PDB file of C-alpha atoms in Angstrom:
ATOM      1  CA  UNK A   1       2.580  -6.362 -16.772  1.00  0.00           C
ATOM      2  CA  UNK A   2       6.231  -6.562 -15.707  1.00  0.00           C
ATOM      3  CA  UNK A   3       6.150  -2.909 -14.359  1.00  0.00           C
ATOM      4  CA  UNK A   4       2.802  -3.468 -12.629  1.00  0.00           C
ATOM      5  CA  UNK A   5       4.427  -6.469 -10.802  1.00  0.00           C
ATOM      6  CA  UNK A   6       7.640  -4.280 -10.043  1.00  0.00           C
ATOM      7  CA  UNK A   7       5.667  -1.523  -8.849  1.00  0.00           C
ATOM      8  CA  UNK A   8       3.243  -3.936  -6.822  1.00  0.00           C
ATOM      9  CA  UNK A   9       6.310  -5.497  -5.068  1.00  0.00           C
ATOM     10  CA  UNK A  10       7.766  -1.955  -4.000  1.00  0.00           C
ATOM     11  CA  UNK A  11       4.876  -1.187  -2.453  1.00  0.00           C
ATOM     12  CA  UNK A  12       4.349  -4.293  -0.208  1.00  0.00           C
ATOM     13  CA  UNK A  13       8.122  -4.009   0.320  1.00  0.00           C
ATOM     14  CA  UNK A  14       7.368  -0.281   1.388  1.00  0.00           C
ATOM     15  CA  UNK A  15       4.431  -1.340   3.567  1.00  0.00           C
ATOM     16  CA  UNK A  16       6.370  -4.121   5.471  1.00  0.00           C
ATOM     17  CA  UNK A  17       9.414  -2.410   6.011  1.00  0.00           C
ATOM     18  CA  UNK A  18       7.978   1.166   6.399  1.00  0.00           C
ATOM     19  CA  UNK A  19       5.098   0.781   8.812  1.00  0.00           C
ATOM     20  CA  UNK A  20       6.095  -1.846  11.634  1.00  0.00           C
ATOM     21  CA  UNK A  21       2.930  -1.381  12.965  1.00  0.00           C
ATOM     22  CA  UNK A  22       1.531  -3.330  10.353  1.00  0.00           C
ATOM     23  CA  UNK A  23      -1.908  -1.617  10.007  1.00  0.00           C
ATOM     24  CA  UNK A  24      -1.678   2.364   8.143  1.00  0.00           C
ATOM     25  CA  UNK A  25      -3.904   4.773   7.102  1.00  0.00           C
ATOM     26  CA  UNK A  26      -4.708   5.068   3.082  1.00  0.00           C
ATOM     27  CA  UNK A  27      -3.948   8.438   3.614  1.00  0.00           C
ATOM     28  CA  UNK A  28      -0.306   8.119   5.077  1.00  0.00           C
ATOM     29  CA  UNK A  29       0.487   5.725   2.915  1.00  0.00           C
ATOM     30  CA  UNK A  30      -0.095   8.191  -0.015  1.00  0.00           C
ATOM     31  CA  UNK A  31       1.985  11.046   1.702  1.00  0.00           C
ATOM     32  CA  UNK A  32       4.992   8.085   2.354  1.00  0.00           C
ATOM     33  CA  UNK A  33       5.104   7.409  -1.608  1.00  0.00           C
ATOM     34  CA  UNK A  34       4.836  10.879  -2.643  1.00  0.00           C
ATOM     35  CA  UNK A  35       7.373  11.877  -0.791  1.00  0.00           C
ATOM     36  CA  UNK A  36       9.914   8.757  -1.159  1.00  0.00           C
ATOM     37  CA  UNK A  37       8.804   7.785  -4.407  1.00  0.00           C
ATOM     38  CA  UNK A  38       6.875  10.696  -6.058  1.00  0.00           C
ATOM     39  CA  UNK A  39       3.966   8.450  -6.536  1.00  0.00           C
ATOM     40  CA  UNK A  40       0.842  10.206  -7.503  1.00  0.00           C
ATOM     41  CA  UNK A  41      -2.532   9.699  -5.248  1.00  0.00           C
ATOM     42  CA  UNK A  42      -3.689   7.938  -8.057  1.00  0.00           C
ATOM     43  CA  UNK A  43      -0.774   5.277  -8.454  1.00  0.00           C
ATOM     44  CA  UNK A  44      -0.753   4.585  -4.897  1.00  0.00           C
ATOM     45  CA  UNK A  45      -4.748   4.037  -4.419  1.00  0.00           C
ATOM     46  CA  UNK A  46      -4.184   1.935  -7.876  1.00  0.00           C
ATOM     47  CA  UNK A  47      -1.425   0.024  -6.372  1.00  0.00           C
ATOM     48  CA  UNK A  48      -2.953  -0.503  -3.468  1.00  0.00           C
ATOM     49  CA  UNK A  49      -6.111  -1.874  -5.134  1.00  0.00           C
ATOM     50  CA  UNK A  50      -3.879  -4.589  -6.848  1.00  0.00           C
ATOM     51  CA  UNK A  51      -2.201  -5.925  -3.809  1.00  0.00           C
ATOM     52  CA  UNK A  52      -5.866  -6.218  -1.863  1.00  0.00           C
ATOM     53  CA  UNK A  53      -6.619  -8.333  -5.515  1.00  0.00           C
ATOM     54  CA  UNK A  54      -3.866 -10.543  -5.346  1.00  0.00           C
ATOM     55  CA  UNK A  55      -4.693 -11.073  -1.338  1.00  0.00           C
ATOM     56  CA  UNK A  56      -1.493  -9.667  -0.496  1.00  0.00           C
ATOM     57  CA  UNK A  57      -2.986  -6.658   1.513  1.00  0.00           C
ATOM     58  CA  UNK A  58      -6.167  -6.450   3.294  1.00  0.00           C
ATOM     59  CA  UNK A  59      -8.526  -2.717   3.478  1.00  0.00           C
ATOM     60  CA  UNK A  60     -11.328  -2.035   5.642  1.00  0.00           C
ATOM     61  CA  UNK A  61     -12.408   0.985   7.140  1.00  0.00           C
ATOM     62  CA  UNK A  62     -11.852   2.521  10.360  1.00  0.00           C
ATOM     63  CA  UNK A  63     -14.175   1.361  13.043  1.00  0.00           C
ATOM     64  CA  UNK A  64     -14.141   5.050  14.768  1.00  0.00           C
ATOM     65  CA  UNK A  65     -15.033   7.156  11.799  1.00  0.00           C
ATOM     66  CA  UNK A  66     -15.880   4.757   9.013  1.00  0.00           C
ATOM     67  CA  UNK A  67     -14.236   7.066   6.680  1.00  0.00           C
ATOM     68  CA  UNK A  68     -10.284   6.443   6.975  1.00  0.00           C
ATOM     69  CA  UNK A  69      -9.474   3.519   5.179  1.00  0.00           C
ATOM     70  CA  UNK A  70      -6.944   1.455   6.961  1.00  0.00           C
ATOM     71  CA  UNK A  71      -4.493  -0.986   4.928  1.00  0.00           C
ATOM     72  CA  UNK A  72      -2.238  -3.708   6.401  1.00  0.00           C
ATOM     73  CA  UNK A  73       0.088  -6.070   4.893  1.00  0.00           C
ATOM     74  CA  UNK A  74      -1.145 -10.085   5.095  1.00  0.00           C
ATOM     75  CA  UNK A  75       1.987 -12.249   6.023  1.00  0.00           C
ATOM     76  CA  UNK A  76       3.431 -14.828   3.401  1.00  0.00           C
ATOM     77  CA  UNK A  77       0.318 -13.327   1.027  1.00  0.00           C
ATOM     78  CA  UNK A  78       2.328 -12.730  -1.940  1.00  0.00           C
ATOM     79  CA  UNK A  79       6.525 -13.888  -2.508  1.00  0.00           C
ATOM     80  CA  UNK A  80       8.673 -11.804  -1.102  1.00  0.00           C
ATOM     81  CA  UNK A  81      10.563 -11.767  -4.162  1.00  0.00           C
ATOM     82  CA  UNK A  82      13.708  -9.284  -4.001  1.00  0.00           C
ATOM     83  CA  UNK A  83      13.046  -7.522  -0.633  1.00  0.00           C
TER      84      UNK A  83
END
């Protein structure tokens, strides 16, 4: 449980301070943590999942292809604790 929330709070943390656009595709967020963090496809979509749980994140899909999912991060949705 104590990794999950680590690994949950890097993300977000990635997310904020990564993409100052605020709203990313699924699929560059992936290629980001594989490449800073060596996070599988798998751990990212899992991670990602988690955060849109805990209301931290929202998903939807992209209005122009309805196939890319887009994520963005939800201000104050989740403590900011240590970034």
């Amino acid at each position: 449980a104590d990794r999950e929330v680590r690994l949950c709070s890097l993300l977000l943390r990635v997310i904020r301070r990564d993409f100052p656009s605020g709203v990313e595709a699924e699929k560059d967020i992936i290629a980001h943590m594989a490449y800073r963090y060596q996070w599988s496809n798998k751990t990212t979509r899992k991670y990602l999942a988690r955060l849109v749980q805990l209301g931290a994140v929202r998903s939807w899909r992209s209005e122009s292809d309805h196939w890319t999912k887009r994520y963005a991060a939800v201000p104050g949705g989740v403590s900011r604790r240590g970034g």
